[in-house]
PDB file of C-alpha atoms in Angstrom:
ATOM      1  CA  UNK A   1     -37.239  21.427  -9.703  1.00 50.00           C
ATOM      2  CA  UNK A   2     -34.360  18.694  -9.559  1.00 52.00           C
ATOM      3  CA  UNK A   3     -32.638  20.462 -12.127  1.00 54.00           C
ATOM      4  CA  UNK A   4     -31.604  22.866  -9.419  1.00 58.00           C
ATOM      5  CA  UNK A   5     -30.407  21.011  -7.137  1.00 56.00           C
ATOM      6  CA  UNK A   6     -28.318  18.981  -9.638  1.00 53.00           C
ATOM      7  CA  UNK A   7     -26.395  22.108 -11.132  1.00 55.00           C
ATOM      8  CA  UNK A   8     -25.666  22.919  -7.188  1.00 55.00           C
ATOM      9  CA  UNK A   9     -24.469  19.758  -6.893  1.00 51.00           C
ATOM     10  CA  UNK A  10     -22.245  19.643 -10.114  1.00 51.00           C
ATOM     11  CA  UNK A  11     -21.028  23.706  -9.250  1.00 52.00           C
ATOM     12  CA  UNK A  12     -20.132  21.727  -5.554  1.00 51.00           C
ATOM     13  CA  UNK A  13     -17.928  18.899  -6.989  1.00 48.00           C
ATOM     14  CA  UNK A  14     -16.218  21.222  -9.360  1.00 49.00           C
ATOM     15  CA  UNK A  15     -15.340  23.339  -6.736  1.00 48.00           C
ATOM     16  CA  UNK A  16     -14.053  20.217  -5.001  1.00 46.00           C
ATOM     17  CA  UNK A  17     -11.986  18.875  -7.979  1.00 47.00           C
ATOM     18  CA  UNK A  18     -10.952  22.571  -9.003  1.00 47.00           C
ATOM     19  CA  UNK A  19      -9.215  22.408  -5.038  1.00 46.00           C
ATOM     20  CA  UNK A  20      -7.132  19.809  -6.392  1.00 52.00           C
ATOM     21  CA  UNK A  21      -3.682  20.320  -8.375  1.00 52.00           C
ATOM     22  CA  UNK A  22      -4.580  18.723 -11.811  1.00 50.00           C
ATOM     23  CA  UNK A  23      -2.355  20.473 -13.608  1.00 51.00           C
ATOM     24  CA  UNK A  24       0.494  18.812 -12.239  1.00 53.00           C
ATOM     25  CA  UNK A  25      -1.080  16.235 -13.910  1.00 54.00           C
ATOM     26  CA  UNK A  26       0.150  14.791 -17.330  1.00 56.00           C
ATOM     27  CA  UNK A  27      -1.856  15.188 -20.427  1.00 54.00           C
ATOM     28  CA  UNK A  28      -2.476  11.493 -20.878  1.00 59.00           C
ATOM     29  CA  UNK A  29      -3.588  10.922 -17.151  1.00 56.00           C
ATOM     30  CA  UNK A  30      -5.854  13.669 -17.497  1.00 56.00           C
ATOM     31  CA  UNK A  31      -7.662  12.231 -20.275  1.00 58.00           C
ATOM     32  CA  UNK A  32      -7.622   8.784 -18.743  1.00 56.00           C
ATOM     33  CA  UNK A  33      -8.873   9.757 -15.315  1.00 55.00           C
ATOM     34  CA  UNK A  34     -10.704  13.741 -15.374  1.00 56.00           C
ATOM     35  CA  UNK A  35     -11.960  13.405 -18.811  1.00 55.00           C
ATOM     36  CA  UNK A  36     -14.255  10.666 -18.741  1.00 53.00           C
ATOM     37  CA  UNK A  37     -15.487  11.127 -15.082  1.00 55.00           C
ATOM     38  CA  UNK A  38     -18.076  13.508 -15.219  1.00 57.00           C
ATOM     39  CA  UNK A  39     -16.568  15.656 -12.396  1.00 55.00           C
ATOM     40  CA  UNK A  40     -15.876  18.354 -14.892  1.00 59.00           C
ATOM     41  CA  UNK A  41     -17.360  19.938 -17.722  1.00 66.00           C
ATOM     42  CA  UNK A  42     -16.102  19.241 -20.798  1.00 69.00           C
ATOM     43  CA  UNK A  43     -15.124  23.434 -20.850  1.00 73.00           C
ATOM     44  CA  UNK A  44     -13.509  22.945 -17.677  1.00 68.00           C
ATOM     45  CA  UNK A  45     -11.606  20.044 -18.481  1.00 64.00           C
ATOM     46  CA  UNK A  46     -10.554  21.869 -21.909  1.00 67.00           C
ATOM     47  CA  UNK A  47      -9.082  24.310 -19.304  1.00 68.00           C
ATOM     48  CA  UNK A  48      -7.278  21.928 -17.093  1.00 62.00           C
ATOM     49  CA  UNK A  49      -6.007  20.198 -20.320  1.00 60.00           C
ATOM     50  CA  UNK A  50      -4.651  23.536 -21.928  1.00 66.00           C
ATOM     51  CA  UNK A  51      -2.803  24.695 -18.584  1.00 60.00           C
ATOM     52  CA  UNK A  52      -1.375  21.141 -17.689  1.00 55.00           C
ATOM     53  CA  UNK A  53       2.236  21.803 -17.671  1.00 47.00           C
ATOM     54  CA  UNK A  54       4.563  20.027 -20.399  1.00 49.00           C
ATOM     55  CA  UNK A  55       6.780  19.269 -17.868  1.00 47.00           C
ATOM     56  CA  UNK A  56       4.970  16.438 -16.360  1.00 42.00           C
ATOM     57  CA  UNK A  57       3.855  15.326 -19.931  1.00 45.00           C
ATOM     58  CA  UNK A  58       7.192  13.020 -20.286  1.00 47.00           C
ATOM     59  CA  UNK A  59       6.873   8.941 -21.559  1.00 51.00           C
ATOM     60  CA  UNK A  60       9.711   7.321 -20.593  1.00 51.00           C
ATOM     61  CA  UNK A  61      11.734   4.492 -22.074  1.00 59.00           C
ATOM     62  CA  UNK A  62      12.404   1.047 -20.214  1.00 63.00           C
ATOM     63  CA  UNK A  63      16.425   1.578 -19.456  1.00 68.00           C
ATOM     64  CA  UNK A  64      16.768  -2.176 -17.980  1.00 74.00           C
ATOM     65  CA  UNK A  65      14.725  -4.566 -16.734  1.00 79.00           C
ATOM     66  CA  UNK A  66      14.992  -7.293 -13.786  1.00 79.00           C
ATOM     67  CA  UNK A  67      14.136 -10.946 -13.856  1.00 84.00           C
ATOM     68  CA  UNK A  68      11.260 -13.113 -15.242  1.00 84.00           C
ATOM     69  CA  UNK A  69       8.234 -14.749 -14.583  1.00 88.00           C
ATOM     70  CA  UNK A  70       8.596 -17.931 -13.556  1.00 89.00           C
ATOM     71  CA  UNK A  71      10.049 -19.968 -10.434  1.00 91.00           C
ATOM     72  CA  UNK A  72      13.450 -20.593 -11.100  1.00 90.00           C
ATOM     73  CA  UNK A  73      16.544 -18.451 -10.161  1.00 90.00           C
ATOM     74  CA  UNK A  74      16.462 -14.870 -10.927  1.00 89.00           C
ATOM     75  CA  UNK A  75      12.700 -14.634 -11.549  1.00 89.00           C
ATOM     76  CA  UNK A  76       9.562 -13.783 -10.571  1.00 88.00           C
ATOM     77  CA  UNK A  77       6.096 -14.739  -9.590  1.00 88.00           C
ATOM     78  CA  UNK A  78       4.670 -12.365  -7.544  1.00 87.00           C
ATOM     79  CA  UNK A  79       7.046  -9.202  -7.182  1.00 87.00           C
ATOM     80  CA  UNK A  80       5.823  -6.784  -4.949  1.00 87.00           C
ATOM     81  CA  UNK A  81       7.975  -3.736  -3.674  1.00 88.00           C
ATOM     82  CA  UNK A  82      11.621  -3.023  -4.729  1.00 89.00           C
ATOM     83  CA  UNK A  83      14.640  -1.126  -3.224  1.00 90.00           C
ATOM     84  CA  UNK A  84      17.248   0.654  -4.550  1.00 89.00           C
ATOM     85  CA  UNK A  85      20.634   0.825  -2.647  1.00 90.00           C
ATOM     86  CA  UNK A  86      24.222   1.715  -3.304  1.00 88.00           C
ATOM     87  CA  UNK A  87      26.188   3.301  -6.063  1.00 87.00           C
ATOM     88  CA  UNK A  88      27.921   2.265  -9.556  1.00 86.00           C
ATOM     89  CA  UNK A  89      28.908  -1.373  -9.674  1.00 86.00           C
ATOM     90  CA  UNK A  90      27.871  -1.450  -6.426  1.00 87.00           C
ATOM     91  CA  UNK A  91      23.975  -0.344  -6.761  1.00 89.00           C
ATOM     92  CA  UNK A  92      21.341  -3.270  -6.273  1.00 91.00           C
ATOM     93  CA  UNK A  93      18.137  -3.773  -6.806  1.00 91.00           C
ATOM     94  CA  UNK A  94      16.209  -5.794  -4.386  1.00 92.00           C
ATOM     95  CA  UNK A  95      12.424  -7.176  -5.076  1.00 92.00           C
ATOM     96  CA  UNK A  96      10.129  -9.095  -3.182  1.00 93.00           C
ATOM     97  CA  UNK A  97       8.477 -11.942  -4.255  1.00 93.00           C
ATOM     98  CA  UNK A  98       5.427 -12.746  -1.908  1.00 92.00           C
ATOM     99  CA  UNK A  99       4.493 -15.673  -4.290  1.00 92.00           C
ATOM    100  CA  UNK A 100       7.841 -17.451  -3.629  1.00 93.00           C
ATOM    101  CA  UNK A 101       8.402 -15.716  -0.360  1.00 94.00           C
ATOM    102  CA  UNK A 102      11.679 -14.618  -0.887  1.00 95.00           C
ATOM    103  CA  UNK A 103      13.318 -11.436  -1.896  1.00 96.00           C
ATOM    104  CA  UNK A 104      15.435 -11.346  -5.464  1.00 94.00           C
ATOM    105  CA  UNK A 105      18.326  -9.351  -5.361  1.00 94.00           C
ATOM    106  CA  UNK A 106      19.851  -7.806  -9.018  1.00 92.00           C
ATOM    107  CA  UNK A 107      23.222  -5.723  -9.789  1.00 91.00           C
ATOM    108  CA  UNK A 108      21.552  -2.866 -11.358  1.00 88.00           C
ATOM    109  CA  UNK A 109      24.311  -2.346 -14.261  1.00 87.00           C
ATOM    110  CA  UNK A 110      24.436  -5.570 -15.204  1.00 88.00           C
ATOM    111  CA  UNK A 111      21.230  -7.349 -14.322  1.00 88.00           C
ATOM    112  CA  UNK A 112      22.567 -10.465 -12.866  1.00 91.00           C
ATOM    113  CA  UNK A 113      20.779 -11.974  -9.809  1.00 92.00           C
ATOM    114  CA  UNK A 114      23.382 -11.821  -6.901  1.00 92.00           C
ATOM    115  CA  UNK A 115      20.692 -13.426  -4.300  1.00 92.00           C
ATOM    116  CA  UNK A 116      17.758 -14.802  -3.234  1.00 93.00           C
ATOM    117  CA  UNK A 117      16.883 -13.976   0.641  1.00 94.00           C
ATOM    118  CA  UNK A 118      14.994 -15.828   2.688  1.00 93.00           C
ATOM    119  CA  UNK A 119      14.341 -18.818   0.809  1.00 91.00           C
ATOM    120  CA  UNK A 120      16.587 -21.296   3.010  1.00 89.00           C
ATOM    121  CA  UNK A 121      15.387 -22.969   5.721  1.00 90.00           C
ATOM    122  CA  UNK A 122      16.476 -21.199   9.616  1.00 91.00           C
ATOM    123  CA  UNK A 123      15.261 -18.426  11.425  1.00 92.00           C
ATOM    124  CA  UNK A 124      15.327 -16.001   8.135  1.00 94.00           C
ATOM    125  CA  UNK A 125      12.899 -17.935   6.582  1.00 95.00           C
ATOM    126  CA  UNK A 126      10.210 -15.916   4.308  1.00 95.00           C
ATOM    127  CA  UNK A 127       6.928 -16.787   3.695  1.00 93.00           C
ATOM    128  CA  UNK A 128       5.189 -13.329   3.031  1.00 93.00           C
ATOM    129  CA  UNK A 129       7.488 -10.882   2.466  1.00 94.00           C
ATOM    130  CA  UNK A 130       5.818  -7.484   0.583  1.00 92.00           C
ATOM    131  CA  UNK A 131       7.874  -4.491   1.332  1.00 92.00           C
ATOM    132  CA  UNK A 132      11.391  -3.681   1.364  1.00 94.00           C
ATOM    133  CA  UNK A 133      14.196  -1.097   2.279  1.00 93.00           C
ATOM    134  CA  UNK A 134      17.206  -0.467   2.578  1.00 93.00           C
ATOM    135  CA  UNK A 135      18.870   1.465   5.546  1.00 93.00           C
ATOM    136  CA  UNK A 136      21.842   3.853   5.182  1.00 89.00           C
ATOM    137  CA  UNK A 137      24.153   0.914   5.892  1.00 91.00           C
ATOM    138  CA  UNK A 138      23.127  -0.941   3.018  1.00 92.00           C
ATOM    139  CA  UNK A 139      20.793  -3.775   5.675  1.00 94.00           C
ATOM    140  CA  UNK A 140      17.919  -4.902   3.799  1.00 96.00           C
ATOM    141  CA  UNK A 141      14.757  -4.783   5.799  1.00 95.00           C
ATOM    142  CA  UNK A 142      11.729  -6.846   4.423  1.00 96.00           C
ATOM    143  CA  UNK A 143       8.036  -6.627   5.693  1.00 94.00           C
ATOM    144  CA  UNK A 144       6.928  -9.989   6.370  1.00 94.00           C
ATOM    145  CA  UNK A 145       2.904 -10.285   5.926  1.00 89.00           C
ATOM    146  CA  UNK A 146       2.678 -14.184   7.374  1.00 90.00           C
ATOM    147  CA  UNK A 147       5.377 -14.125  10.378  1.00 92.00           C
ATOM    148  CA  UNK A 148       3.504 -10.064  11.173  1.00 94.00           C
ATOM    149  CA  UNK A 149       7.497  -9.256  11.485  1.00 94.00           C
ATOM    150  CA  UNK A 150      10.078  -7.010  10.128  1.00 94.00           C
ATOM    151  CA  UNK A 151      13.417  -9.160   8.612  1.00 96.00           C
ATOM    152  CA  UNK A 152      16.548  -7.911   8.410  1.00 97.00           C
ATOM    153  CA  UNK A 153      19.853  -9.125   6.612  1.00 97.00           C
ATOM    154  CA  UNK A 154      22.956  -7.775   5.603  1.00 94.00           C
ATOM    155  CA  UNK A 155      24.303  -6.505   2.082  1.00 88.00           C
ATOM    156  CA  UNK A 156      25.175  -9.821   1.335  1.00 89.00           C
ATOM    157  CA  UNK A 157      21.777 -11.417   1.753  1.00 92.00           C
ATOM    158  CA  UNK A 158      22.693 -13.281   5.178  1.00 94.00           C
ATOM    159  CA  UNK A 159      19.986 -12.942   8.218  1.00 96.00           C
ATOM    160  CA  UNK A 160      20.607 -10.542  10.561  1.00 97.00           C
ATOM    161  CA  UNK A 161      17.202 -10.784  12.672  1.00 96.00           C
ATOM    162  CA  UNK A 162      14.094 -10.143  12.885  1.00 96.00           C
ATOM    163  CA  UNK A 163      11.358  -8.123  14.987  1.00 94.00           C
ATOM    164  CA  UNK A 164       7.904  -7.876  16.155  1.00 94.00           C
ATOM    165  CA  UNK A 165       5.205 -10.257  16.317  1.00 94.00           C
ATOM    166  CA  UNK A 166       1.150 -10.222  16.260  1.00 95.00           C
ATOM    167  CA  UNK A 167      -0.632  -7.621  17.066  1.00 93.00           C
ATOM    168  CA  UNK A 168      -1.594  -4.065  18.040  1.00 92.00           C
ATOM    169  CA  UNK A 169       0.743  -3.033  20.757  1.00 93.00           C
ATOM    170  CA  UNK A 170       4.044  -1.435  20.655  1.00 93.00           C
ATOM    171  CA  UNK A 171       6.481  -3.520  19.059  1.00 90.00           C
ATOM    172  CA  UNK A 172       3.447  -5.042  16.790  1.00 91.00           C
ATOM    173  CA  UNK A 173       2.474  -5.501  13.675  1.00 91.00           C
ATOM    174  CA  UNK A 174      -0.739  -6.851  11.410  1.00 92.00           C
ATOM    175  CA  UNK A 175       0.518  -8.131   8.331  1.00 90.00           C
ATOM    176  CA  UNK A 176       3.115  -5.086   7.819  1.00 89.00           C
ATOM    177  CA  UNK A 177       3.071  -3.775   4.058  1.00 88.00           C
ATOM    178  CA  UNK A 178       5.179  -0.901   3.017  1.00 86.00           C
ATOM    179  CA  UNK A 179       8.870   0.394   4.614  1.00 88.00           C
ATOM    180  CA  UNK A 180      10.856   3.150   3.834  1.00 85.00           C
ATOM    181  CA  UNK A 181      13.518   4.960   5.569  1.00 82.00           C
ATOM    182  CA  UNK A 182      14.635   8.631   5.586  1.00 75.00           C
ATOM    183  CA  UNK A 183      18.199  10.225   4.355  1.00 68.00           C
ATOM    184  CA  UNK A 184      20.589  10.604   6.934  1.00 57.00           C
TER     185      UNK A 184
END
């Protein structure tokens, strides 16, 4: 009698997961995640497997890395989001580092830290910071968790301002997260 309603059940999910675009999935993530699920039959997956595109089946090799663990200068003890900004020698790499609250700035071509924002004492003081982006103008934005603010400083590091405060009105934030801004 419960056999019934179980194969409706399982003919209901796959329906469900057959909705979804898993063969824009890779190979490897497929096994990782579909195979071992039980949301598919193993025919089904076999399917899925067969038809996932090469494409998206790509490994890729570590070009450069940033930083270290640790506390000292250039490195890392809780990195959180990074941004990307600029072009050639002038392309950097920003990361925040809610651990040390402050952000860690790197010349992607070469590697070398060229800053560490918001680690001096003023007004541009980090505690929390989590997210981070960078504006058309090359102003690096950072989402501060503690302060419930958004930071801002210029392409050389140096405090611009800040916005926001506590809350859930307009202008208001809880413990801000993610930022990104759009081309253009």
């Amino acid at each position: 009698a419960n056999g019934g309603a179980m194969g409706r059940m399982r003919g209901e999910v796959e329906g469900m997961v057959g909705m979804l675009d898993l063969g824009r999935l890779s190979r490897r993530y497929l096994g990782d995640v579909v195979e071992g699920s039980g949301l598919v039959s193993g025919e089904r997956y076999r399917e899925i497997y067969e038809g996932a595109s090469e494409g998206y089946d790509r490994e890729f090799d570590v070009e450069r890395s940033f930083g270290s663990r640790g506390s000292g200068a250039g490195q890392f003890e809780g990195a959180r989001h990074v941004a990307v900004h600029g072009e050639g020698a002038d392309r950097r790499v920003a990361c925040a580092d809610l651990k040390m609250g402050r952000v860690l700035i790197f010349r992607v071509e070469s590697g070398e830290c060229v800053c560490d924002v918001g680690s001096s004492e003023g007004p541009g003081k980090l505690r929390g910071p989590i997210g981070v982006a960078y504006n058309g103008r090359g102003q690096l934005y950072v989402s501060e968790w503690d302060h419930h603010q958004i930071f801002v400083y210029d392409g050389d590091g140096a405090f611009v301002r800040k916005f926001g405060s506590f809350g859930s009105g307009n202008g208001q934030f809880c413990c801000p997260q993610g930022l990104a801004f759009t081309a253009g």
